[in-house]
XYZ file of C-alpha atoms in Angstrom:
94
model
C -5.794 -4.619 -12.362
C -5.538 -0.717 -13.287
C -3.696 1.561 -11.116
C -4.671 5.451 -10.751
C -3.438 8.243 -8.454
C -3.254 11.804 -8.283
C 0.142 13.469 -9.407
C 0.350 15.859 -6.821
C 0.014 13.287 -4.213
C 2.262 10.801 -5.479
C 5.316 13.726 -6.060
C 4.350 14.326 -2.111
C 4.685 11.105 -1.339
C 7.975 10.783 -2.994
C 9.408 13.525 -1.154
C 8.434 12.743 2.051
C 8.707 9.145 1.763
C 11.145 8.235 -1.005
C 8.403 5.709 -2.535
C 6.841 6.261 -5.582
C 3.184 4.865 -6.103
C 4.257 3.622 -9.440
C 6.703 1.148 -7.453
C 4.448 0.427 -4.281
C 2.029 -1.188 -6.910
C 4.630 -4.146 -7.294
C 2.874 -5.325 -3.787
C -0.055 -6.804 -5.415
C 2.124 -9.017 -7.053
C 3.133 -10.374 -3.513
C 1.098 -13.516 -3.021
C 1.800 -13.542 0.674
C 0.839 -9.745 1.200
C -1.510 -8.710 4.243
C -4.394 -6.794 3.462
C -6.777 -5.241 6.208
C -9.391 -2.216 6.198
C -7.953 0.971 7.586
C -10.524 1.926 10.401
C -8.617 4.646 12.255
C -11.020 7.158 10.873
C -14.205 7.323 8.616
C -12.785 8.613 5.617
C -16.086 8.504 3.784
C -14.585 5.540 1.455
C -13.535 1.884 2.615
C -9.914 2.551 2.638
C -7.149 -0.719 2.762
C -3.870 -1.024 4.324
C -1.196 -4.066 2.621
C 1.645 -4.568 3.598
C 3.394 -6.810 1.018
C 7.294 -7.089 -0.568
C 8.300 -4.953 -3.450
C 12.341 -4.014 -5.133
C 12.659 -1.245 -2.173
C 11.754 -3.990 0.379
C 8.759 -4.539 2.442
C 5.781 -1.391 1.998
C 2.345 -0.393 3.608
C 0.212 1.221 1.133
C -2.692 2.376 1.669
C -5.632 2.258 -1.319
C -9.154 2.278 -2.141
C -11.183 0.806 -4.704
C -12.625 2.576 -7.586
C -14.743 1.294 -10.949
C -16.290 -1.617 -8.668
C -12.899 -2.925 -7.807
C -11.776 -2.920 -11.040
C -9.145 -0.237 -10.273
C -7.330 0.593 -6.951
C -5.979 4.639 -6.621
C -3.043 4.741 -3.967
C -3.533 6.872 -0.835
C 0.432 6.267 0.309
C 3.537 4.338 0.449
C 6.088 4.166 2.829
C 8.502 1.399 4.418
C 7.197 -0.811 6.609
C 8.101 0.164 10.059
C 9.477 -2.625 12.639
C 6.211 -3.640 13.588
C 4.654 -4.026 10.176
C 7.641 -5.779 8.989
C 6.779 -8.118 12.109
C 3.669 -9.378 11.090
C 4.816 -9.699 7.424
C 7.156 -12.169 8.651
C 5.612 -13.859 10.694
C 2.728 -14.176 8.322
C 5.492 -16.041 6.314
C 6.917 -18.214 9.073
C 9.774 -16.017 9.861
């Protein structure tokens, strides 16, 4: 699985959220991640939301899929808030 994003974003996202996009990939290495279609808005692409565990702790990251799934470009990355944490855990039996 190839990872893309743009630079601009991901320095962004870093300041703001203290999470760089070259970490938050270590979630789709979490077997027990959550994964669910971000529907808030039409965003003219199918966009995902996982929550999953990575060294900073639990994310949400937000990605779509580009080269017919064969590569995923990060949107964001922040900590999971109380409530996402939640449903992580009790996803694992927490």
């Amino acid at each position: 699985m190839d990872f893309e994003w743009d630079e601009n974003k991901r320095l962004r996202n870093l300041d703001k959220h203290n999470i760089d996009f070259a970490v938050a990939t270590e979630v789709f290495q979490d077997q027990e991640r959550i994964e669910t279609e971000d529907t808030r808005e039409d965003y003219g692409e199918e966009r995902i939301q996982v929550i999953g565990m990575a060294k900073p702790g639990i994310l949400f990251v937000v990605y779509t899929e580009r080269n017919s799934g064969n590569s995923y470009r990060l949107i964001s990355a922040r900590r999971a808030n109380r409530k996402e944490r939640a449903i992580y855990n009790s996803m694992l039996g927490q």
